[in-house]
Amino acid sequence: MYDELRQRLITGRIAPGVGISTRGLAQQLGVSQMPVRDALSRLAAEGAVEIRSKRKIIVPVMTPELLEEVMHCRLLLEPEAAALALPSIDAKLIRQLRAADAAIDAAIESGDVNSYMENNYAFHFLIYRARGAGVLTRMIETLWMRFGPLMRVVYGRVGTARLVDQHQQALDAIVRGDAAGLAEAIRADIGDGRGLIDVEE
């Protein structure tokens, strides 16, 4: 339950500033309200949701200060995670990355924001998890959990036409065995996302 809700936040399927119904989530997921409440309590401890009362639970709206902090942490952690993962990326994983990137391109072309977010997440975390789902990967997931709801709103407003796919540069660096190039491609990708927020602001 916790992992499912975490995934929904990461991929922006729960919007910021909108009330979350434990009953509604329980019905959607086919479970009782208790595990949903327990999962939401864990997420609240991580700052991903705010429990204001038994009936009022929301994803907090991103403040400019929090955004800068999240982006700073992403820029520190994600390029490093990618570079560390490079020796563990094999031919099978490269094929999976190419499939995810093709799905991203198709989503951009068709304007499918949900597919874009799902496959963008898949692409990044196929890389980061190549060396195992350790502490670093979990920290990055927590940042995405804070960032995902905001980006879903941004993509919903600007559409996919402005999205730039930096993933080919990442794939080229992986094939070359170029850790610095891979880190730079991930850094550029994060910067593109930040640029879309600046356009919105």
PDB file of C-alpha atoms in Angstrom:
ATOM      1  CA  MET A   1       0.000   0.000   0.000  1.00  0.00           C
ATOM      2  CA  TYR A   2       2.767   2.413   0.948  1.00  0.00           C
ATOM      3  CA  ASP A   3       4.708   1.587  -2.228  1.00  0.00           C
ATOM      4  CA  GLU A   4       1.598   2.033  -4.373  1.00  0.00           C
ATOM      5  CA  LEU A   5       0.837   5.470  -2.947  1.00  0.00           C
ATOM      6  CA  ARG A   6       4.494   6.442  -3.173  1.00  0.00           C
ATOM      7  CA  GLN A   7       4.443   5.470  -6.856  1.00  0.00           C
ATOM      8  CA  ARG A   8       1.312   7.537  -7.441  1.00  0.00           C
ATOM      9  CA  LEU A   9       3.035  10.575  -5.967  1.00  0.00           C
ATOM     10  CA  ILE A  10       6.238  10.036  -7.940  1.00  0.00           C
ATOM     11  CA  THR A  11       4.345   9.856 -11.230  1.00  0.00           C
ATOM     12  CA  GLY A  12       2.031  12.738 -10.360  1.00  0.00           C
ATOM     13  CA  ARG A  13      -1.200  10.797 -10.119  1.00  0.00           C
ATOM     14  CA  ILE A  14      -2.046  12.617  -6.878  1.00  0.00           C
ATOM     15  CA  ALA A  15      -2.215  16.371  -7.403  1.00  0.00           C
ATOM     16  CA  PRO A  16      -0.908  19.012  -4.981  1.00  0.00           C
ATOM     17  CA  GLY A  17      -3.442  20.984  -2.992  1.00  0.00           C
ATOM     18  CA  VAL A  18      -6.244  18.476  -3.610  1.00  0.00           C
ATOM     19  CA  GLY A  19      -7.817  16.603  -0.719  1.00  0.00           C
ATOM     20  CA  ILE A  20      -7.046  12.882  -0.447  1.00  0.00           C
ATOM     21  CA  SER A  21      -9.880  10.623   0.686  1.00  0.00           C
ATOM     22  CA  THR A  22      -8.771   7.533   2.598  1.00  0.00           C
ATOM     23  CA  ARG A  23     -12.135   5.974   1.828  1.00  0.00           C
ATOM     24  CA  GLY A  24     -11.814   6.778  -1.877  1.00  0.00           C
ATOM     25  CA  LEU A  25      -8.272   5.390  -2.059  1.00  0.00           C
ATOM     26  CA  ALA A  26      -9.312   2.271  -0.171  1.00  0.00           C
ATOM     27  CA  GLN A  27     -12.155   1.684  -2.618  1.00  0.00           C
ATOM     28  CA  GLN A  28      -9.882   2.232  -5.624  1.00  0.00           C
ATOM     29  CA  LEU A  29      -7.305  -0.198  -4.300  1.00  0.00           C
ATOM     30  CA  GLY A  30      -9.746  -2.768  -2.926  1.00  0.00           C
ATOM     31  CA  VAL A  31      -8.504  -2.631   0.666  1.00  0.00           C
ATOM     32  CA  SER A  32      -9.766  -1.423   4.014  1.00  0.00           C
ATOM     33  CA  GLN A  33      -9.066   2.135   5.162  1.00  0.00           C
ATOM     34  CA  MET A  34      -6.580   1.058   7.849  1.00  0.00           C
ATOM     35  CA  PRO A  35      -3.625   0.210   5.552  1.00  0.00           C
ATOM     36  CA  VAL A  36      -4.312   3.386   3.574  1.00  0.00           C
ATOM     37  CA  ARG A  37      -4.165   5.443   6.779  1.00  0.00           C
ATOM     38  CA  ASP A  38      -0.955   3.698   7.839  1.00  0.00           C
ATOM     39  CA  ALA A  39       0.638   4.368   4.441  1.00  0.00           C
ATOM     40  CA  LEU A  40      -0.427   8.019   4.510  1.00  0.00           C
ATOM     41  CA  SER A  41       1.078   8.382   7.992  1.00  0.00           C
ATOM     42  CA  ARG A  42       4.414   7.104   6.672  1.00  0.00           C
ATOM     43  CA  LEU A  43       4.209   9.486   3.722  1.00  0.00           C
ATOM     44  CA  ALA A  44       3.407  12.375   6.066  1.00  0.00           C
ATOM     45  CA  ALA A  45       6.565  11.578   8.042  1.00  0.00           C
ATOM     46  CA  GLU A  46       8.498  11.983   4.775  1.00  0.00           C
ATOM     47  CA  GLY A  47       6.823  15.313   4.029  1.00  0.00           C
ATOM     48  CA  ALA A  48       4.981  14.006   0.968  1.00  0.00           C
ATOM     49  CA  VAL A  49       1.494  14.627   2.389  1.00  0.00           C
ATOM     50  CA  GLU A  50       0.033  16.731   5.187  1.00  0.00           C
ATOM     51  CA  ILE A  51      -2.506  15.261   7.573  1.00  0.00           C
ATOM     52  CA  ARG A  52      -4.456  18.263   8.824  1.00  0.00           C
ATOM     53  CA  SER A  53      -7.309  16.263  10.336  1.00  0.00           C
ATOM     54  CA  LYS A  54      -8.859  12.811  10.028  1.00  0.00           C
ATOM     55  CA  ARG A  55     -10.709  13.944   6.925  1.00  0.00           C
ATOM     56  CA  LYS A  56      -8.289  16.483   5.467  1.00  0.00           C
ATOM     57  CA  ILE A  57      -5.151  15.046   3.908  1.00  0.00           C
ATOM     58  CA  ILE A  58      -3.410  16.854   1.055  1.00  0.00           C
ATOM     59  CA  VAL A  59      -0.232  16.865  -0.989  1.00  0.00           C
ATOM     60  CA  PRO A  60       1.387  20.174  -0.017  1.00  0.00           C
ATOM     61  CA  VAL A  61       1.754  22.810  -2.704  1.00  0.00           C
ATOM     62  CA  MET A  62       5.399  23.298  -3.658  1.00  0.00           C
ATOM     63  CA  THR A  63       6.873  26.557  -2.374  1.00  0.00           C
ATOM     64  CA  PRO A  64       9.692  28.317  -4.265  1.00  0.00           C
ATOM     65  CA  GLU A  65      12.041  27.609  -1.362  1.00  0.00           C
ATOM     66  CA  LEU A  66      11.237  23.910  -1.262  1.00  0.00           C
ATOM     67  CA  LEU A  67      11.503  23.671  -5.041  1.00  0.00           C
ATOM     68  CA  GLU A  68      15.018  25.107  -4.981  1.00  0.00           C
ATOM     69  CA  GLU A  69      16.024  22.690  -2.236  1.00  0.00           C
ATOM     70  CA  VAL A  70      14.576  19.671  -4.051  1.00  0.00           C
ATOM     71  CA  MET A  71      16.231  20.673  -7.327  1.00  0.00           C
ATOM     72  CA  HIS A  72      19.561  21.234  -5.608  1.00  0.00           C
ATOM     73  CA  CYS A  73      19.397  17.765  -4.055  1.00  0.00           C
ATOM     74  CA  ARG A  74      18.398  16.160  -7.358  1.00  0.00           C
ATOM     75  CA  LEU A  75      21.355  17.780  -9.103  1.00  0.00           C
ATOM     76  CA  LEU A  76      23.681  16.510  -6.400  1.00  0.00           C
ATOM     77  CA  LEU A  77      22.372  12.953  -6.175  1.00  0.00           C
ATOM     78  CA  GLU A  78      21.058  11.842  -9.564  1.00  0.00           C
ATOM     79  CA  PRO A  79      24.129  12.451 -11.759  1.00  0.00           C
ATOM     80  CA  GLU A  80      26.230  10.698  -9.114  1.00  0.00           C
ATOM     81  CA  ALA A  81      23.802   7.763  -8.905  1.00  0.00           C
ATOM     82  CA  ALA A  82      23.865   7.378 -12.688  1.00  0.00           C
ATOM     83  CA  ALA A  83      27.664   7.461 -12.864  1.00  0.00           C
ATOM     84  CA  LEU A  84      27.963   4.894 -10.065  1.00  0.00           C
ATOM     85  CA  ALA A  85      25.423   2.630 -11.782  1.00  0.00           C
ATOM     86  CA  LEU A  86      27.180   2.668 -15.164  1.00  0.00           C
ATOM     87  CA  PRO A  87      29.430  -0.394 -14.583  1.00  0.00           C
ATOM     88  CA  SER A  88      26.325  -2.446 -13.727  1.00  0.00           C
ATOM     89  CA  ILE A  89      24.377  -1.567 -16.886  1.00  0.00           C
ATOM     90  CA  ASP A  90      24.427  -4.520 -19.271  1.00  0.00           C
ATOM     91  CA  ALA A  91      23.060  -5.127 -22.780  1.00  0.00           C
ATOM     92  CA  LYS A  92      19.683  -6.299 -21.484  1.00  0.00           C
ATOM     93  CA  LEU A  93      19.246  -3.132 -19.448  1.00  0.00           C
ATOM     94  CA  ILE A  94      20.255  -0.981 -22.420  1.00  0.00           C
ATOM     95  CA  ARG A  95      17.452  -2.618 -24.412  1.00  0.00           C
ATOM     96  CA  GLN A  96      15.008  -1.795 -21.608  1.00  0.00           C
ATOM     97  CA  LEU A  97      16.243   1.794 -21.533  1.00  0.00           C
ATOM     98  CA  ARG A  98      15.782   2.121 -25.282  1.00  0.00           C
ATOM     99  CA  ALA A  99      12.248   0.756 -24.989  1.00  0.00           C
ATOM    100  CA  ALA A 100      11.446   3.267 -22.246  1.00  0.00           C
ATOM    101  CA  ASP A 101      12.939   6.083 -24.315  1.00  0.00           C
ATOM    102  CA  ALA A 102      10.885   5.053 -27.355  1.00  0.00           C
ATOM    103  CA  ALA A 103       7.769   5.129 -25.170  1.00  0.00           C
ATOM    104  CA  ILE A 104       8.742   8.612 -23.980  1.00  0.00           C
ATOM    105  CA  ASP A 105       9.105   9.814 -27.566  1.00  0.00           C
ATOM    106  CA  ALA A 106       5.699   8.363 -28.421  1.00  0.00           C
ATOM    107  CA  ALA A 107       4.161  10.063 -25.389  1.00  0.00           C
ATOM    108  CA  ILE A 108       5.654  13.421 -26.368  1.00  0.00           C
ATOM    109  CA  GLU A 109       4.379  12.974 -29.919  1.00  0.00           C
ATOM    110  CA  SER A 110       0.856  12.053 -28.812  1.00  0.00           C
ATOM    111  CA  GLY A 111       0.646  14.508 -25.922  1.00  0.00           C
ATOM    112  CA  ASP A 112       0.139  11.727 -23.369  1.00  0.00           C
ATOM    113  CA  VAL A 113       1.341  13.289 -20.123  1.00  0.00           C
ATOM    114  CA  ASN A 114       0.616  10.226 -17.984  1.00  0.00           C
ATOM    115  CA  SER A 115       2.623   7.936 -20.251  1.00  0.00           C
ATOM    116  CA  TYR A 116       5.435  10.466 -20.373  1.00  0.00           C
ATOM    117  CA  MET A 117       5.697  10.595 -16.585  1.00  0.00           C
ATOM    118  CA  GLU A 118       5.490   6.825 -16.148  1.00  0.00           C
ATOM    119  CA  ASN A 119       8.168   6.128 -18.751  1.00  0.00           C
ATOM    120  CA  ASN A 120      10.396   9.011 -17.695  1.00  0.00           C
ATOM    121  CA  TYR A 121      10.385   7.555 -14.191  1.00  0.00           C
ATOM    122  CA  ALA A 122      11.104   4.092 -15.597  1.00  0.00           C
ATOM    123  CA  PHE A 123      14.051   5.360 -17.644  1.00  0.00           C
ATOM    124  CA  HIS A 124      15.737   7.134 -14.753  1.00  0.00           C
ATOM    125  CA  PHE A 125      15.243   4.404 -12.208  1.00  0.00           C
ATOM    126  CA  LEU A 126      16.327   1.613 -14.537  1.00  0.00           C
ATOM    127  CA  ILE A 127      19.659   3.430 -14.441  1.00  0.00           C
ATOM    128  CA  TYR A 128      19.748   4.293 -10.747  1.00  0.00           C
ATOM    129  CA  ARG A 129      18.696   0.798  -9.642  1.00  0.00           C
ATOM    130  CA  ALA A 130      21.212  -0.991 -11.860  1.00  0.00           C
ATOM    131  CA  ARG A 131      23.570  -1.338  -8.908  1.00  0.00           C
ATOM    132  CA  GLY A 132      20.770  -2.264  -6.504  1.00  0.00           C
ATOM    133  CA  ALA A 133      18.007  -0.398  -4.694  1.00  0.00           C
ATOM    134  CA  GLY A 134      20.194   1.086  -1.977  1.00  0.00           C
ATOM    135  CA  VAL A 135      20.002   4.189   0.191  1.00  0.00           C
ATOM    136  CA  LEU A 136      20.953   6.569  -2.627  1.00  0.00           C
ATOM    137  CA  THR A 137      18.156   5.337  -4.885  1.00  0.00           C
ATOM    138  CA  ARG A 138      15.640   5.552  -2.062  1.00  0.00           C
ATOM    139  CA  MET A 139      16.686   9.136  -1.328  1.00  0.00           C
ATOM    140  CA  ILE A 140      16.177  10.051  -4.978  1.00  0.00           C
ATOM    141  CA  GLU A 141      12.752   8.400  -4.977  1.00  0.00           C
ATOM    142  CA  THR A 142      11.794  10.530  -1.980  1.00  0.00           C
ATOM    143  CA  LEU A 143      12.784  13.658  -3.901  1.00  0.00           C
ATOM    144  CA  TRP A 144      10.720  12.514  -6.892  1.00  0.00           C
ATOM    145  CA  MET A 145       7.801  11.923  -4.553  1.00  0.00           C
ATOM    146  CA  ARG A 146       7.956  15.607  -3.580  1.00  0.00           C
ATOM    147  CA  PHE A 147       8.544  16.742  -7.173  1.00  0.00           C
ATOM    148  CA  GLY A 148       6.151  14.483  -9.122  1.00  0.00           C
ATOM    149  CA  PRO A 149       2.839  16.124  -8.177  1.00  0.00           C
ATOM    150  CA  LEU A 150       4.145  19.560  -9.186  1.00  0.00           C
ATOM    151  CA  MET A 151       5.481  18.312 -12.522  1.00  0.00           C
ATOM    152  CA  ARG A 152       2.172  16.636 -13.329  1.00  0.00           C
ATOM    153  CA  VAL A 153       0.484  20.027 -12.941  1.00  0.00           C
ATOM    154  CA  VAL A 154       3.161  21.732 -15.062  1.00  0.00           C
ATOM    155  CA  TYR A 155       2.996  19.134 -17.846  1.00  0.00           C
ATOM    156  CA  GLY A 156      -0.788  19.308 -17.732  1.00  0.00           C
ATOM    157  CA  ARG A 157      -0.614  23.046 -18.413  1.00  0.00           C
ATOM    158  CA  VAL A 158       2.189  23.248 -20.959  1.00  0.00           C
ATOM    159  CA  GLY A 159       1.573  19.894 -22.633  1.00  0.00           C
ATOM    160  CA  THR A 160       4.361  17.800 -24.105  1.00  0.00           C
ATOM    161  CA  ALA A 161       5.320  20.025 -27.045  1.00  0.00           C
ATOM    162  CA  ARG A 162       8.021  21.808 -25.021  1.00  0.00           C
ATOM    163  CA  LEU A 163       9.535  18.645 -23.602  1.00  0.00           C
ATOM    164  CA  VAL A 164      13.077  17.828 -24.698  1.00  0.00           C
ATOM    165  CA  ASP A 165      14.247  14.220 -24.603  1.00  0.00           C
ATOM    166  CA  GLN A 166      17.791  14.259 -23.210  1.00  0.00           C
ATOM    167  CA  HIS A 167      17.762  10.512 -22.812  1.00  0.00           C
ATOM    168  CA  GLN A 168      19.483   9.783 -26.117  1.00  0.00           C
ATOM    169  CA  GLN A 169      22.535  11.609 -24.798  1.00  0.00           C
ATOM    170  CA  ALA A 170      22.371   9.446 -21.689  1.00  0.00           C
ATOM    171  CA  LEU A 171      22.099   6.285 -23.791  1.00  0.00           C
ATOM    172  CA  ASP A 172      25.024   7.322 -25.983  1.00  0.00           C
ATOM    173  CA  ALA A 173      27.149   7.903 -22.879  1.00  0.00           C
ATOM    174  CA  ILE A 174      26.149   4.510 -21.464  1.00  0.00           C
ATOM    175  CA  VAL A 175      27.151   2.744 -24.676  1.00  0.00           C
ATOM    176  CA  ARG A 176      30.495   4.600 -24.642  1.00  0.00           C
ATOM    177  CA  GLY A 177      31.050   3.741 -20.992  1.00  0.00           C
ATOM    178  CA  ASP A 178      31.339   7.483 -20.316  1.00  0.00           C
ATOM    179  CA  ALA A 179      30.405   8.138 -16.680  1.00  0.00           C
ATOM    180  CA  ALA A 180      31.013  11.882 -16.900  1.00  0.00           C
ATOM    181  CA  GLY A 181      28.915  12.123 -20.069  1.00  0.00           C
ATOM    182  CA  LEU A 182      26.101  10.161 -18.437  1.00  0.00           C
ATOM    183  CA  ALA A 183      26.163  12.409 -15.375  1.00  0.00           C
ATOM    184  CA  GLU A 184      26.046  15.490 -17.608  1.00  0.00           C
ATOM    185  CA  ALA A 185      23.076  14.124 -19.586  1.00  0.00           C
ATOM    186  CA  ILE A 186      21.150  13.496 -16.362  1.00  0.00           C
ATOM    187  CA  ARG A 187      22.073  16.983 -15.146  1.00  0.00           C
ATOM    188  CA  ALA A 188      20.773  18.498 -18.412  1.00  0.00           C
ATOM    189  CA  ASP A 189      17.559  16.492 -18.156  1.00  0.00           C
ATOM    190  CA  ILE A 190      16.901  17.795 -14.649  1.00  0.00           C
ATOM    191  CA  GLY A 191      17.642  21.324 -15.864  1.00  0.00           C
ATOM    192  CA  ASP A 192      15.067  20.984 -18.635  1.00  0.00           C
ATOM    193  CA  GLY A 193      12.391  20.094 -16.097  1.00  0.00           C
ATOM    194  CA  ARG A 194      13.347  23.098 -13.986  1.00  0.00           C
ATOM    195  CA  GLY A 195      13.145  25.294 -17.073  1.00  0.00           C
ATOM    196  CA  LEU A 196       9.530  24.288 -17.673  1.00  0.00           C
ATOM    197  CA  ILE A 197       8.658  25.412 -14.152  1.00  0.00           C
ATOM    198  CA  ASP A 198      10.327  28.764 -14.821  1.00  0.00           C
ATOM    199  CA  VAL A 199       8.171  29.166 -17.942  1.00  0.00           C
ATOM    200  CA  GLU A 200       5.074  28.472 -15.854  1.00  0.00           C
ATOM    201  CA  GLU A 201       6.087  30.967 -13.190  1.00  0.00           C
TER     202      GLU A 201
END
